[in-house]
PDB file of C-alpha atoms and ligand atoms in Angstrom:
ATOM      1  CA  UNK A  17      80.448  44.454 -17.969  1.00 67.00           C
ATOM      2  CA  UNK A  18      82.029  46.442 -15.126  1.00 66.00           C
ATOM      3  CA  UNK A  19      79.012  46.741 -12.847  1.00 73.00           C
ATOM      4  CA  UNK A  20      80.809  49.053 -10.475  1.00 72.00           C
ATOM      5  CA  UNK A  21      80.387  51.732 -13.138  1.00 64.00           C
ATOM      6  CA  UNK A  22      83.696  53.423 -12.556  1.00 71.00           C
ATOM      7  CA  UNK A  23      84.247  54.350 -16.206  1.00 84.00           C
ATOM      8  CA  UNK A  24      82.070  56.438 -18.531  1.00 84.00           C
ATOM      9  CA  UNK A  25      81.756  53.384 -20.795  1.00 83.00           C
ATOM     10  CA  UNK A  26      80.541  51.070 -18.057  1.00 84.00           C
ATOM     11  CA  UNK A  27      78.106  53.725 -16.812  1.00 87.00           C
ATOM     12  CA  UNK A  28      76.701  54.041 -20.331  1.00 89.00           C
ATOM     13  CA  UNK A  29      76.397  50.245 -20.551  1.00 89.00           C
ATOM     14  CA  UNK A  30      74.487  50.279 -17.259  1.00 88.00           C
ATOM     15  CA  UNK A  31      72.054  52.950 -18.529  1.00 90.00           C
ATOM     16  CA  UNK A  32      71.458  50.864 -21.672  1.00 92.00           C
ATOM     17  CA  UNK A  33      70.764  47.758 -19.564  1.00 91.00           C
ATOM     18  CA  UNK A  34      68.223  49.697 -17.501  1.00 90.00           C
ATOM     19  CA  UNK A  35      66.499  50.936 -20.660  1.00 91.00           C
ATOM     20  CA  UNK A  36      66.248  47.341 -21.941  1.00 90.00           C
ATOM     21  CA  UNK A  37      64.787  46.237 -18.587  1.00 89.00           C
ATOM     22  CA  UNK A  38      62.210  49.049 -18.776  1.00 87.00           C
ATOM     23  CA  UNK A  39      61.036  47.860 -22.203  1.00 87.00           C
ATOM     24  CA  UNK A  40      60.946  44.206 -21.076  1.00 85.00           C
ATOM     25  CA  UNK A  41      59.009  45.049 -17.935  1.00 84.00           C
ATOM     26  CA  UNK A  42      56.546  47.192 -19.874  1.00 83.00           C
ATOM     27  CA  UNK A  43      55.817  44.327 -22.264  1.00 83.00           C
ATOM     28  CA  UNK A  44      56.008  41.275 -19.988  1.00 76.00           C
ATOM     29  CA  UNK A  45      55.280  42.595 -16.482  1.00 68.00           C
ATOM     30  CA  UNK A  46      57.506  39.699 -15.407  1.00 59.00           C
ATOM     31  CA  UNK A  47      58.670  41.227 -12.130  1.00 58.00           C
ATOM     32  CA  UNK A  48      55.238  40.728 -10.512  1.00 57.00           C
ATOM     33  CA  UNK A  49      55.026  37.078 -11.517  1.00 62.00           C
ATOM     34  CA  UNK A  50      58.582  36.308 -10.496  1.00 79.00           C
ATOM     35  CA  UNK A  51      58.316  37.326  -6.847  1.00 90.00           C
ATOM     36  CA  UNK A  52      54.811  35.957  -6.351  1.00 83.00           C
ATOM     37  CA  UNK A  53      56.251  32.453  -6.669  1.00 87.00           C
ATOM     38  CA  UNK A  54      58.853  32.950  -3.934  1.00 94.00           C
ATOM     39  CA  UNK A  55      56.420  32.683  -1.003  1.00 92.00           C
ATOM     40  CA  UNK A  56      57.298  36.001   0.640  1.00 96.00           C
ATOM     41  CA  UNK A  57      55.333  36.247   3.887  1.00 97.00           C
ATOM     42  CA  UNK A  58      53.952  39.506   5.261  1.00 98.00           C
ATOM     43  CA  UNK A  59      56.121  40.790   8.105  1.00 98.00           C
ATOM     44  CA  UNK A  60      59.260  39.044   6.878  1.00 98.00           C
ATOM     45  CA  UNK A  61      62.707  40.465   6.184  1.00 98.00           C
ATOM     46  CA  UNK A  62      63.644  40.188   2.509  1.00 98.00           C
ATOM     47  CA  UNK A  63      66.909  40.931   0.737  1.00 98.00           C
ATOM     48  CA  UNK A  64      67.180  41.823  -2.945  1.00 98.00           C
ATOM     49  CA  UNK A  65      70.897  41.123  -3.418  1.00 98.00           C
ATOM     50  CA  UNK A  66      72.308  42.670  -6.574  1.00 98.00           C
ATOM     51  CA  UNK A  67      69.106  44.709  -6.817  1.00 97.00           C
ATOM     52  CA  UNK A  68      70.208  46.668  -9.896  1.00 96.00           C
ATOM     53  CA  UNK A  69      67.768  49.474 -10.693  1.00 96.00           C
ATOM     54  CA  UNK A  70      65.267  47.986  -8.253  1.00 96.00           C
ATOM     55  CA  UNK A  71      62.641  46.681 -10.640  1.00 94.00           C
ATOM     56  CA  UNK A  72      61.410  44.128  -8.060  1.00 95.00           C
ATOM     57  CA  UNK A  73      61.304  46.502  -5.110  1.00 97.00           C
ATOM     58  CA  UNK A  74      57.694  47.666  -5.498  1.00 95.00           C
ATOM     59  CA  UNK A  75      56.468  44.064  -5.407  1.00 94.00           C
ATOM     60  CA  UNK A  76      58.839  43.005  -2.613  1.00 97.00           C
ATOM     61  CA  UNK A  77      57.759  45.991  -0.517  1.00 97.00           C
ATOM     62  CA  UNK A  78      54.075  45.182  -1.010  1.00 96.00           C
ATOM     63  CA  UNK A  79      54.514  41.465  -0.203  1.00 96.00           C
ATOM     64  CA  UNK A  80      56.620  42.139   2.927  1.00 98.00           C
ATOM     65  CA  UNK A  81      54.015  44.671   4.051  1.00 98.00           C
ATOM     66  CA  UNK A  82      54.258  47.527   6.531  1.00 98.00           C
ATOM     67  CA  UNK A  83      55.619  45.309   9.327  1.00 98.00           C
ATOM     68  CA  UNK A  84      58.192  43.699   7.040  1.00 98.00           C
ATOM     69  CA  UNK A  85      61.470  45.038   5.752  1.00 98.00           C
ATOM     70  CA  UNK A  86      63.261  44.905   2.414  1.00 98.00           C
ATOM     71  CA  UNK A  87      67.000  45.436   2.096  1.00 98.00           C
ATOM     72  CA  UNK A  88      68.217  46.133  -1.430  1.00 98.00           C
ATOM     73  CA  UNK A  89      71.959  45.923  -1.946  1.00 98.00           C
ATOM     74  CA  UNK A  90      74.281  46.335  -4.908  1.00 98.00           C
ATOM     75  CA  UNK A  91      77.947  46.916  -5.692  1.00 96.00           C
ATOM     76  CA  UNK A  92      77.074  49.536  -8.313  1.00 95.00           C
ATOM     77  CA  UNK A  93      76.652  53.185  -7.479  1.00 93.00           C
ATOM     78  CA  UNK A  94      74.612  53.715 -10.657  1.00 94.00           C
ATOM     79  CA  UNK A  95      72.285  50.852  -9.691  1.00 96.00           C
ATOM     80  CA  UNK A  96      71.666  52.340  -6.268  1.00 97.00           C
ATOM     81  CA  UNK A  97      70.937  55.755  -7.782  1.00 96.00           C
ATOM     82  CA  UNK A  98      68.262  54.212 -10.009  1.00 96.00           C
ATOM     83  CA  UNK A  99      66.888  52.160  -7.115  1.00 97.00           C
ATOM     84  CA  UNK A 100      66.756  55.253  -4.875  1.00 98.00           C
ATOM     85  CA  UNK A 101      64.662  57.074  -7.467  1.00 97.00           C
ATOM     86  CA  UNK A 102      62.274  54.139  -7.606  1.00 97.00           C
ATOM     87  CA  UNK A 103      62.000  53.850  -3.821  1.00 98.00           C
ATOM     88  CA  UNK A 104      61.325  57.553  -3.528  1.00 98.00           C
ATOM     89  CA  UNK A 105      58.940  57.659  -6.501  1.00 98.00           C
ATOM     90  CA  UNK A 106      56.854  54.752  -5.193  1.00 97.00           C
ATOM     91  CA  UNK A 107      57.126  55.872  -1.551  1.00 98.00           C
ATOM     92  CA  UNK A 108      58.428  52.498  -0.350  1.00 98.00           C
ATOM     93  CA  UNK A 109      58.779  53.136   3.383  1.00 98.00           C
ATOM     94  CA  UNK A 110      59.940  49.610   4.275  1.00 98.00           C
ATOM     95  CA  UNK A 111      62.856  49.494   1.789  1.00 98.00           C
ATOM     96  CA  UNK A 112      66.464  50.253   2.792  1.00 98.00           C
ATOM     97  CA  UNK A 113      69.149  50.618   0.119  1.00 98.00           C
ATOM     98  CA  UNK A 114      72.668  49.522   0.954  1.00 98.00           C
ATOM     99  CA  UNK A 115      75.981  49.590  -0.910  1.00 98.00           C
ATOM    100  CA  UNK A 116      78.123  46.429  -1.023  1.00 98.00           C
ATOM    101  CA  UNK A 117      81.786  47.266  -0.521  1.00 97.00           C
ATOM    102  CA  UNK A 118      84.546  44.659  -0.639  1.00 97.00           C
ATOM    103  CA  UNK A 119      81.873  41.979  -0.675  1.00 97.00           C
ATOM    104  CA  UNK A 120      80.188  43.171   2.534  1.00 98.00           C
ATOM    105  CA  UNK A 121      77.065  45.148   3.274  1.00 98.00           C
ATOM    106  CA  UNK A 122      75.423  46.449   6.432  1.00 98.00           C
ATOM    107  CA  UNK A 123      72.587  43.925   6.702  1.00 98.00           C
ATOM    108  CA  UNK A 124      72.562  42.651  10.323  1.00 98.00           C
ATOM    109  CA  UNK A 125      73.695  39.075  11.050  1.00 98.00           C
ATOM    110  CA  UNK A 126      71.026  36.316  10.776  1.00 98.00           C
ATOM    111  CA  UNK A 127      68.263  38.804  10.038  1.00 98.00           C
ATOM    112  CA  UNK A 128      66.888  37.776   6.615  1.00 98.00           C
ATOM    113  CA  UNK A 129      64.045  35.309   6.106  1.00 98.00           C
ATOM    114  CA  UNK A 130      64.427  35.250   2.351  1.00 98.00           C
ATOM    115  CA  UNK A 131      67.116  36.480  -0.037  1.00 98.00           C
ATOM    116  CA  UNK A 132      66.830  36.594  -3.787  1.00 98.00           C
ATOM    117  CA  UNK A 133      69.659  37.166  -6.258  1.00 98.00           C
ATOM    118  CA  UNK A 134      68.315  37.490  -9.789  1.00 96.00           C
ATOM    119  CA  UNK A 135      70.109  37.779 -13.121  1.00 94.00           C
ATOM    120  CA  UNK A 136      73.453  38.353 -11.460  1.00 96.00           C
ATOM    121  CA  UNK A 137      75.115  35.175 -10.091  1.00 97.00           C
ATOM    122  CA  UNK A 138      76.981  34.628 -13.381  1.00 96.00           C
ATOM    123  CA  UNK A 139      78.737  37.988 -12.842  1.00 95.00           C
ATOM    124  CA  UNK A 140      79.974  37.237  -9.332  1.00 97.00           C
ATOM    125  CA  UNK A 141      83.743  36.915  -9.365  1.00 95.00           C
ATOM    126  CA  UNK A 142      84.125  35.066  -6.054  1.00 97.00           C
ATOM    127  CA  UNK A 143      81.001  32.909  -5.562  1.00 97.00           C
ATOM    128  CA  UNK A 144      82.311  31.362  -2.334  1.00 97.00           C
ATOM    129  CA  UNK A 145      82.782  34.748  -0.640  1.00 98.00           C
ATOM    130  CA  UNK A 146      79.481  35.951  -2.093  1.00 98.00           C
ATOM    131  CA  UNK A 147      77.575  32.969  -0.649  1.00 98.00           C
ATOM    132  CA  UNK A 148      79.379  33.325   2.684  1.00 98.00           C
ATOM    133  CA  UNK A 149      78.193  36.945   2.975  1.00 98.00           C
ATOM    134  CA  UNK A 150      74.588  35.962   2.190  1.00 98.00           C
ATOM    135  CA  UNK A 151      74.915  33.111   4.694  1.00 98.00           C
ATOM    136  CA  UNK A 152      76.038  35.620   7.363  1.00 98.00           C
ATOM    137  CA  UNK A 153      72.903  37.724   7.158  1.00 98.00           C
ATOM    138  CA  UNK A 154      70.351  34.931   6.503  1.00 98.00           C
ATOM    139  CA  UNK A 155      68.533  33.290   9.418  1.00 98.00           C
ATOM    140  CA  UNK A 156      69.192  29.575   9.988  1.00 98.00           C
ATOM    141  CA  UNK A 157      66.507  27.830   7.948  1.00 98.00           C
ATOM    142  CA  UNK A 158      66.095  30.938   5.795  1.00 98.00           C
ATOM    143  CA  UNK A 159      65.764  30.800   2.018  1.00 98.00           C
ATOM    144  CA  UNK A 160      67.976  31.852  -0.858  1.00 98.00           C
ATOM    145  CA  UNK A 161      66.483  32.063  -4.341  1.00 98.00           C
ATOM    146  CA  UNK A 162      69.421  31.927  -6.710  1.00 97.00           C
ATOM    147  CA  UNK A 163      68.797  32.537 -10.381  1.00 96.00           C
ATOM    148  CA  UNK A 164      71.250  31.091 -12.884  1.00 95.00           C
ATOM    149  CA  UNK A 165      71.547  34.304 -14.867  1.00 93.00           C
ATOM    150  CA  UNK A 166      73.642  33.768 -17.968  1.00 94.00           C
ATOM    151  CA  UNK A 167      75.213  30.473 -16.992  1.00 96.00           C
ATOM    152  CA  UNK A 168      74.147  26.815 -17.206  1.00 97.00           C
ATOM    153  CA  UNK A 169      72.392  25.229 -14.250  1.00 97.00           C
ATOM    154  CA  UNK A 170      75.302  22.846 -13.717  1.00 97.00           C
ATOM    155  CA  UNK A 171      77.605  25.819 -13.102  1.00 97.00           C
ATOM    156  CA  UNK A 172      75.168  27.389 -10.623  1.00 97.00           C
ATOM    157  CA  UNK A 173      74.941  24.073  -8.729  1.00 97.00           C
ATOM    158  CA  UNK A 174      78.705  23.567  -8.719  1.00 97.00           C
ATOM    159  CA  UNK A 175      79.309  27.032  -7.280  1.00 97.00           C
ATOM    160  CA  UNK A 176      76.564  26.601  -4.694  1.00 96.00           C
ATOM    161  CA  UNK A 177      77.755  23.184  -3.577  1.00 94.00           C
ATOM    162  CA  UNK A 178      81.337  24.468  -3.436  1.00 95.00           C
ATOM    163  CA  UNK A 179      80.310  26.884  -0.700  1.00 96.00           C
ATOM    164  CA  UNK A 180      79.546  25.900   2.881  1.00 94.00           C
ATOM    165  CA  UNK A 181      76.185  26.173   4.576  1.00 97.00           C
ATOM    166  CA  UNK A 182      73.591  25.803   1.830  1.00 98.00           C
ATOM    167  CA  UNK A 183      71.282  22.967   0.822  1.00 97.00           C
ATOM    168  CA  UNK A 184      69.404  22.882  -2.496  1.00 97.00           C
ATOM    169  CA  UNK A 185      65.701  22.235  -1.808  1.00 97.00           C
ATOM    170  CA  UNK A 186      64.181  22.704  -5.209  1.00 97.00           C
ATOM    171  CA  UNK A 187      65.099  23.463  -8.787  1.00 96.00           C
ATOM    172  CA  UNK A 188      62.763  25.306 -11.115  1.00 92.00           C
ATOM    173  CA  UNK A 189      63.384  26.276 -14.699  1.00 90.00           C
ATOM    174  CA  UNK A 190      64.779  29.619 -13.567  1.00 88.00           C
ATOM    175  CA  UNK A 191      66.353  29.219 -10.172  1.00 93.00           C
ATOM    176  CA  UNK A 192      67.497  27.146  -7.223  1.00 96.00           C
ATOM    177  CA  UNK A 193      65.645  27.407  -3.920  1.00 97.00           C
ATOM    178  CA  UNK A 194      68.210  26.852  -1.173  1.00 98.00           C
ATOM    179  CA  UNK A 195      68.026  26.613   2.604  1.00 98.00           C
ATOM    180  CA  UNK A 196      70.613  28.118   4.914  1.00 98.00           C
ATOM    181  CA  UNK A 197      71.950  25.338   7.152  1.00 97.00           C
TER     182      UNK A 197
HETATM  183  C1  LIG B   5      71.920  42.354 -14.739  1.00 80.96           C
HETATM  184  S1  LIG B   5      71.757  43.280 -13.257  1.00 80.96           S
HETATM  185  C2  LIG B   5      70.329  42.530 -12.486  1.00 80.96           C
HETATM  186  C3  LIG B   5      69.631  43.445 -11.514  1.00 80.96           C
HETATM  187  C4  LIG B   5      68.423  42.852 -10.806  1.00 80.96           C
HETATM  188  N1  LIG B   5      68.779  41.744  -9.961  1.00 80.96           N
HETATM  189  C5  LIG B   5      67.377  42.422 -11.806  1.00 80.96           C
HETATM  190  O1  LIG B   5      67.222  41.214 -12.077  1.00 80.96           O
HETATM  191  O2  LIG B   5      66.689  43.294 -12.319  1.00 80.96           O
HETATM  192  C6  LIG B   5      73.068  42.610 -12.245  1.00 80.96           C
HETATM  193  C7  LIG B   5      73.294  43.420 -10.986  1.00 80.96           C
HETATM  194  O3  LIG B   5      74.113  42.662 -10.104  1.00 80.96           O
HETATM  195  C8  LIG B   5      75.051  43.532  -9.514  1.00 80.96           C
HETATM  196  N2  LIG B   5      76.223  42.745  -9.097  1.00 80.96           N
HETATM  197  C9  LIG B   5      77.207  42.221  -9.866  1.00 80.96           C
HETATM  198  N3  LIG B   5      78.100  41.546  -9.109  1.00 80.96           N
HETATM  199  C10 LIG B   5      77.660  41.637  -7.833  1.00 80.96           C
HETATM  200  C11 LIG B   5      78.136  41.145  -6.594  1.00 80.96           C
HETATM  201  N4  LIG B   5      79.258  40.419  -6.515  1.00 80.96           N
HETATM  202  N5  LIG B   5      77.447  41.418  -5.472  1.00 80.96           N
HETATM  203  C12 LIG B   5      76.297  42.134  -5.559  1.00 80.96           C
HETATM  204  N6  LIG B   5      75.780  42.657  -6.697  1.00 80.96           N
HETATM  205  C13 LIG B   5      76.460  42.407  -7.823  1.00 80.96           C
HETATM  206  C14 LIG B   5      75.354  44.544 -10.589  1.00 80.96           C
HETATM  207  O4  LIG B   5      75.897  45.743 -10.087  1.00 80.96           O
HETATM  208  C15 LIG B   5      73.998  44.733 -11.253  1.00 80.96           C
HETATM  209  O5  LIG B   5      73.281  45.796 -10.688  1.00 80.96           O
END
């Protein structure tokens, strides 16, 4: 799927994906459970990298609290339009939406306590550059929660270990918890 949504076909595919997410979330309410396990502390700076339509942003905003901050970034214009509607609709004052262009976004250097990248790592074309950008804006000792997405765990680990500056701390059924060295 072309996540950048530059063609009518890829835009349609994105709208279909969002509709499927809406049904899943209505039935399972999985987005609440998922973030609760990450250990997001009140007052911390969180990044939802590859945020898509922003289905986790309400929970992330609540967990980070009024003194915390949530950056939500994506390469897709369509994703950010959906996320903007959600941020506005829920009145999430501590959430900032950012586009990712040429693999870079405007999150300040070494500012994030915790970054999560869910259901998207399989789609990243240049994992090394991707992990280097997350490394740039994560604090030393900060955390990256990296979900496998649609790829085997061994592939996630190989890509992670092929990049500099990350250590795997824990593996769960769904994701790797990594520390920024
Ligand atoms: C399947 S959606 C998942 C959205 C969200 N993380 C979730 O779990 O609900 C994948 C998202 O990752 C984004 N994406 C794909 N490649 C990316 C990259 N290299 N950097 C950042 N975002 C990317 C896509 O635009 C899309 O919005």
